[in-house]
mmCIF file of C-alpha atoms in Angstrom:
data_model
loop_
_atom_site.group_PDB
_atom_site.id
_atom_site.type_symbol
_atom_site.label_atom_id
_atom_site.label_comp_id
_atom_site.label_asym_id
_atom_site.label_seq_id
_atom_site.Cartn_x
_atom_site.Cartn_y
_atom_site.Cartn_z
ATOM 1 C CA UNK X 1 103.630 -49.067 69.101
ATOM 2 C CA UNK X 2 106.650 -51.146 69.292
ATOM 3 C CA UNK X 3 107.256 -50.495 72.839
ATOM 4 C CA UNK X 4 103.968 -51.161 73.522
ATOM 5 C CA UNK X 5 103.430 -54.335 72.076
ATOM 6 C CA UNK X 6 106.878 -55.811 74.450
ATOM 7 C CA UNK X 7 105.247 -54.486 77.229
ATOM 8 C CA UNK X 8 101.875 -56.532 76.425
ATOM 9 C CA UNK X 9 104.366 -59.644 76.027
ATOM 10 C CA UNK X 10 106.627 -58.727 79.295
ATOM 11 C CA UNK X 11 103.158 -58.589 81.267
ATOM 12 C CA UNK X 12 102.037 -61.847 79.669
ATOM 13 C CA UNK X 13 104.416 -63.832 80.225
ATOM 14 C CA UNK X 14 105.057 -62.566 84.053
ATOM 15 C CA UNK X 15 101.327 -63.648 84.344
ATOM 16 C CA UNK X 16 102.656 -66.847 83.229
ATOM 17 C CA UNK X 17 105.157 -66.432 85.861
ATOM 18 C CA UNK X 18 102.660 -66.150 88.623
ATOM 19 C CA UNK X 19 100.048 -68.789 87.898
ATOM 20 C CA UNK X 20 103.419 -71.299 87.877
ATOM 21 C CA UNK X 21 104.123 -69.860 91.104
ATOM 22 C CA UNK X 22 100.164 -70.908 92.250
ATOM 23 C CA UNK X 23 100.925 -74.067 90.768
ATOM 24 C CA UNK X 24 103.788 -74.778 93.514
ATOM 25 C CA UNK X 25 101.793 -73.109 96.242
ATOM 26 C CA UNK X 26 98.871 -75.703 95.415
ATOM 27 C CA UNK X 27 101.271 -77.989 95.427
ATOM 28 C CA UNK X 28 102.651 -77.360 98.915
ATOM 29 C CA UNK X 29 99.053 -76.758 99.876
ATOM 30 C CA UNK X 30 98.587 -80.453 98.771
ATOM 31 C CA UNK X 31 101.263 -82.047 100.300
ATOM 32 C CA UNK X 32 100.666 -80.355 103.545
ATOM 33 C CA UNK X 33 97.259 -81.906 103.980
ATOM 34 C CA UNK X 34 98.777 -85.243 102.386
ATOM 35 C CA UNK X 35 101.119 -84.933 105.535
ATOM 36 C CA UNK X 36 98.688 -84.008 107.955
ATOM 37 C CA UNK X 37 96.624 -86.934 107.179
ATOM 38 C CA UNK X 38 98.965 -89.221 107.322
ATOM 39 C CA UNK X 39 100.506 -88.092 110.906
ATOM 40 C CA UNK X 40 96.744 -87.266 112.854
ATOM 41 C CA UNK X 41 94.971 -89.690 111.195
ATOM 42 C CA UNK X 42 94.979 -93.544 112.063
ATOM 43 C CA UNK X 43 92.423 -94.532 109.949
ATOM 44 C CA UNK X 44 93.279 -96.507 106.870
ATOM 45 C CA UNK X 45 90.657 -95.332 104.641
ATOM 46 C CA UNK X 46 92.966 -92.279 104.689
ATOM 47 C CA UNK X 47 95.792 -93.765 102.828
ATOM 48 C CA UNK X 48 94.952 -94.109 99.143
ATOM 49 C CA UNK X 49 93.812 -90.326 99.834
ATOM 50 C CA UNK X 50 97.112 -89.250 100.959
ATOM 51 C CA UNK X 51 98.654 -91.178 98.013
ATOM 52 C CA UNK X 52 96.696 -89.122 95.645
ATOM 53 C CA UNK X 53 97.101 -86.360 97.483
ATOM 54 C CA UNK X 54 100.922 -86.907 97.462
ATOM 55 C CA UNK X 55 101.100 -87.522 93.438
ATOM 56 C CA UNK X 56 99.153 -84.723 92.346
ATOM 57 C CA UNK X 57 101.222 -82.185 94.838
ATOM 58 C CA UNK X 58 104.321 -83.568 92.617
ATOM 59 C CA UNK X 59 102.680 -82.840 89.623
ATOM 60 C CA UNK X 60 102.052 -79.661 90.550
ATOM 61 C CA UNK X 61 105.376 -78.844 92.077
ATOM 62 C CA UNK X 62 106.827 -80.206 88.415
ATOM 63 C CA UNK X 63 104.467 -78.160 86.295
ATOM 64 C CA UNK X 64 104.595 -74.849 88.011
ATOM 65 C CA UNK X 65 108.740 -75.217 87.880
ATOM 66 C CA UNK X 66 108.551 -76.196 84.297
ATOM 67 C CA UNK X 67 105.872 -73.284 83.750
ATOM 68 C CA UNK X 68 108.370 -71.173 85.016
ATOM 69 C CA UNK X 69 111.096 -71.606 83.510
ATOM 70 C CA UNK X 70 109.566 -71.402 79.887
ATOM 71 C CA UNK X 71 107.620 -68.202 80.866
ATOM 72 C CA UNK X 72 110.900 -66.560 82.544
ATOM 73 C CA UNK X 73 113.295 -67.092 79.521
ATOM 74 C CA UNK X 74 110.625 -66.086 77.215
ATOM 75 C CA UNK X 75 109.848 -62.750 79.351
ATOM 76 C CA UNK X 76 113.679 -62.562 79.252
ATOM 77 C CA UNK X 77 113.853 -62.374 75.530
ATOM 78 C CA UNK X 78 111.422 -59.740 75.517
ATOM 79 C CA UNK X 79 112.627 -58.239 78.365
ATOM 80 C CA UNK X 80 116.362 -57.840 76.874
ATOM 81 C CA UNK X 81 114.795 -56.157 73.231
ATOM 82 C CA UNK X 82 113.699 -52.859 72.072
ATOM 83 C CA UNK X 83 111.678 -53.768 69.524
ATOM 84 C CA UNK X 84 109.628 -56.589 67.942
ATOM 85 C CA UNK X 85 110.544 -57.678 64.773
ATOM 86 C CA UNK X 86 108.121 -58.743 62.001
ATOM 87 C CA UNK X 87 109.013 -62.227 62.220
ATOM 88 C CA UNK X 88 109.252 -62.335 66.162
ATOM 89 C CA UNK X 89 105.349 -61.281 65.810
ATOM 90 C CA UNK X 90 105.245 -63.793 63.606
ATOM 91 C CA UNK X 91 106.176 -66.848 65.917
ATOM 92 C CA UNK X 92 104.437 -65.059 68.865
ATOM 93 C CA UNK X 93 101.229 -65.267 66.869
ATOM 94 C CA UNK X 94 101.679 -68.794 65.958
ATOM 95 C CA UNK X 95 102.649 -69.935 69.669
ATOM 96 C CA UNK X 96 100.066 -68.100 71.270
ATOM 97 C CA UNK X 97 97.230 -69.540 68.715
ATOM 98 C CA UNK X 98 98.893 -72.932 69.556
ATOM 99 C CA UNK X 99 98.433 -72.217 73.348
ATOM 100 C CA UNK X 100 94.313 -71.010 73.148
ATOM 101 C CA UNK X 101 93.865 -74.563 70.736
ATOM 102 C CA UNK X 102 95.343 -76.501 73.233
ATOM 103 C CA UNK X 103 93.493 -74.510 76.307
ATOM 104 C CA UNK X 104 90.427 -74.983 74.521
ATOM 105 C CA UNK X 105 91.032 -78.564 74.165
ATOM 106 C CA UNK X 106 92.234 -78.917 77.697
ATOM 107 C CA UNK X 107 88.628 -77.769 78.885
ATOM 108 C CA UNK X 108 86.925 -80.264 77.684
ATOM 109 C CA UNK X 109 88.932 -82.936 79.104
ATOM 110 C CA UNK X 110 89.063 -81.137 82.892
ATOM 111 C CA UNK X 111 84.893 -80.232 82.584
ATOM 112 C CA UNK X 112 84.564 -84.045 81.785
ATOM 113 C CA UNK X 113 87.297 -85.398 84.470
ATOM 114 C CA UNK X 114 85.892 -82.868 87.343
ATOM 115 C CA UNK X 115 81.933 -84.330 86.130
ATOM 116 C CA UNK X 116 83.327 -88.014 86.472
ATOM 117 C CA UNK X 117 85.662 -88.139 89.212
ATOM 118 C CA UNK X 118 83.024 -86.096 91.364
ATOM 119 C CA UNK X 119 80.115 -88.920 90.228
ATOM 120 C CA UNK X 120 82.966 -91.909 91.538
ATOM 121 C CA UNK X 121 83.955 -90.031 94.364
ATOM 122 C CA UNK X 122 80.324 -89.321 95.712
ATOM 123 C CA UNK X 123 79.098 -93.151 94.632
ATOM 124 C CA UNK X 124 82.406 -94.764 96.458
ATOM 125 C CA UNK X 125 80.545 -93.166 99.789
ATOM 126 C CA UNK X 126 77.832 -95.998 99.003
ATOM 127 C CA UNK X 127 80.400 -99.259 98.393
ATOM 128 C CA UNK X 128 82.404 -101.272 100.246
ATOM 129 C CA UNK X 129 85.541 -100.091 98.470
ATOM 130 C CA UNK X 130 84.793 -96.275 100.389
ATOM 131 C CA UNK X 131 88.430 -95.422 100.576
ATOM 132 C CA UNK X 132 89.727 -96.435 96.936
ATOM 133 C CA UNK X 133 86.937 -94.821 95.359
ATOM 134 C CA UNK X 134 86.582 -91.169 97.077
ATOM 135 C CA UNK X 135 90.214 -91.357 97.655
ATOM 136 C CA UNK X 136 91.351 -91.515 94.593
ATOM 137 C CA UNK X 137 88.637 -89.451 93.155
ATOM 138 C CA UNK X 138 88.989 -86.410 95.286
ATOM 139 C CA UNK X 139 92.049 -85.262 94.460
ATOM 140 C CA UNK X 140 91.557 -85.810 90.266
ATOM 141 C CA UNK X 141 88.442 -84.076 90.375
ATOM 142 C CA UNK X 142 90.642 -81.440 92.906
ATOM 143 C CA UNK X 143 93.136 -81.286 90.194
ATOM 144 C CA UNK X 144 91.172 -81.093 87.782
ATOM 145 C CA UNK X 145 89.022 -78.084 88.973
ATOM 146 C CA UNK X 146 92.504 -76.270 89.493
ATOM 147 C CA UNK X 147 93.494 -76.073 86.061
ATOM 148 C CA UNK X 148 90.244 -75.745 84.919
ATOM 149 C CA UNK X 149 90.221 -72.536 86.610
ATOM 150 C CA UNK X 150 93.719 -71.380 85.895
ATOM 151 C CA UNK X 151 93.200 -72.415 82.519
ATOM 152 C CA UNK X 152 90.441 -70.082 81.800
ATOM 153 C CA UNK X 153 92.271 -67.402 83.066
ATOM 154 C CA UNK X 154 95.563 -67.944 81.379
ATOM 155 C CA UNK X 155 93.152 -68.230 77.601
ATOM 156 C CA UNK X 156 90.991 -64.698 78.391
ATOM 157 C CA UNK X 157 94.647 -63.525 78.788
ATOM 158 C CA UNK X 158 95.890 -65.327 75.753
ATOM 159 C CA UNK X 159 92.983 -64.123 73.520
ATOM 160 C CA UNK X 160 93.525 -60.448 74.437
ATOM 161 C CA UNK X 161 97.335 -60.482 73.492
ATOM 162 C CA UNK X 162 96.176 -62.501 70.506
ATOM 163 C CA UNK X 163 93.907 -59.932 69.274
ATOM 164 C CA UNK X 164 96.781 -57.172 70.001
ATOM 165 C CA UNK X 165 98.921 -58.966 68.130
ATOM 166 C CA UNK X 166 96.688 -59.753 65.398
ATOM 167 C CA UNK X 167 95.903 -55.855 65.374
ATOM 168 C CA UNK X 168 99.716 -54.734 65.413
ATOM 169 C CA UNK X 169 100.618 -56.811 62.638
ATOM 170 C CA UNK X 170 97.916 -55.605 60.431
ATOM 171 C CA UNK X 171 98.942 -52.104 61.583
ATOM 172 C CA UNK X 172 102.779 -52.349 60.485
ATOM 173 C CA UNK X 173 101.657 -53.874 57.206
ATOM 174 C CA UNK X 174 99.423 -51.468 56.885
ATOM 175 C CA UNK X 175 102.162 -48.584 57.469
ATOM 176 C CA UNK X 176 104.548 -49.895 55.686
ATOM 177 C CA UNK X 177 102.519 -49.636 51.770
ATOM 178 C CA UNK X 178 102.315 -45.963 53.251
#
């Protein structure tokens, strides 16, 4: 049960390890098209675009490193074990309940952000300040709809080890009145 339970963590937290690595690929997705605008395109409205552009590929470059690292040396500490201790459960119940409160949290925010920015970016079409508005608008709502979306998948993840864990520690209590 032990053995099982590490594997559920090792698997976790290499998921964690791969959406990081979709974070940097978005990010190099986002800074190529930041590029290519800037080099074919020789209209001005561009610019404020490419600056958003630009900013939110180094976000995303910076989060999916930092992701990484905190998933690796976590699936490194499970990785290098045999077995769970109570109190490792423990903490990996508490820091995974910590990460779904904070996912669920984070939802709200990106559902309202993507609603917003998409309003601003399709009413700057209609003003004179086209480019500020849609430019900057595009790539929050962009953003925003990105970790929406990886966000939901990391907390169906995170609610499934949850409940193993949840289960697991009731079963070793359980076993050990026995």
């Amino acid at each position: 049960m032990a053995t099982s339970l590490l594997n559920k963590s090792r698997i976790l937290y290499k998921g964690d390890m791969i959406a990081a690595w979709f974070y940097v690929f978005t990010g190099l997705v986002l800074a190529t098209f930041a590029g290519i605008l800037h080099y074919f395109t020789r209209i001005g409205d561009f610019r404020y675009l490419v600056i958003g552009l630009v900013m939110f590929a180094a976000y995303s470059i910076g989060k999916g490193i930092f992701m990484y690292f905190v998933s690796y040396s976590r699936y490194r500490f499970y990785h290098d074990r045999d077995t769970m201790s109570d109190k490792e459960i423990e903490d990996e119940i508490q820091y995974t309940s910590y990460r779904i409160e904070k996912k669920n949290n984070n939802r709200r925010r990106f559902i309202y952000t993507i609603v917003i920015s998409t309003l601003l970016a399709f009413a700057g079409i209609f003003t004179r300040q086209k480019a500020l508005l849609t430019g900057t608008a595009i790539p929050v709502a962009l953003i925003s709809g990105i970790e929406f979306g990886i966000g939901l998948l990391t907390e169906f993840r995170l609610r499934e080890y949850y409940r193993i864990l949840n289960k697991n520690k009731d079963g070793r209590q359980g076993n050990d009145m026995i």
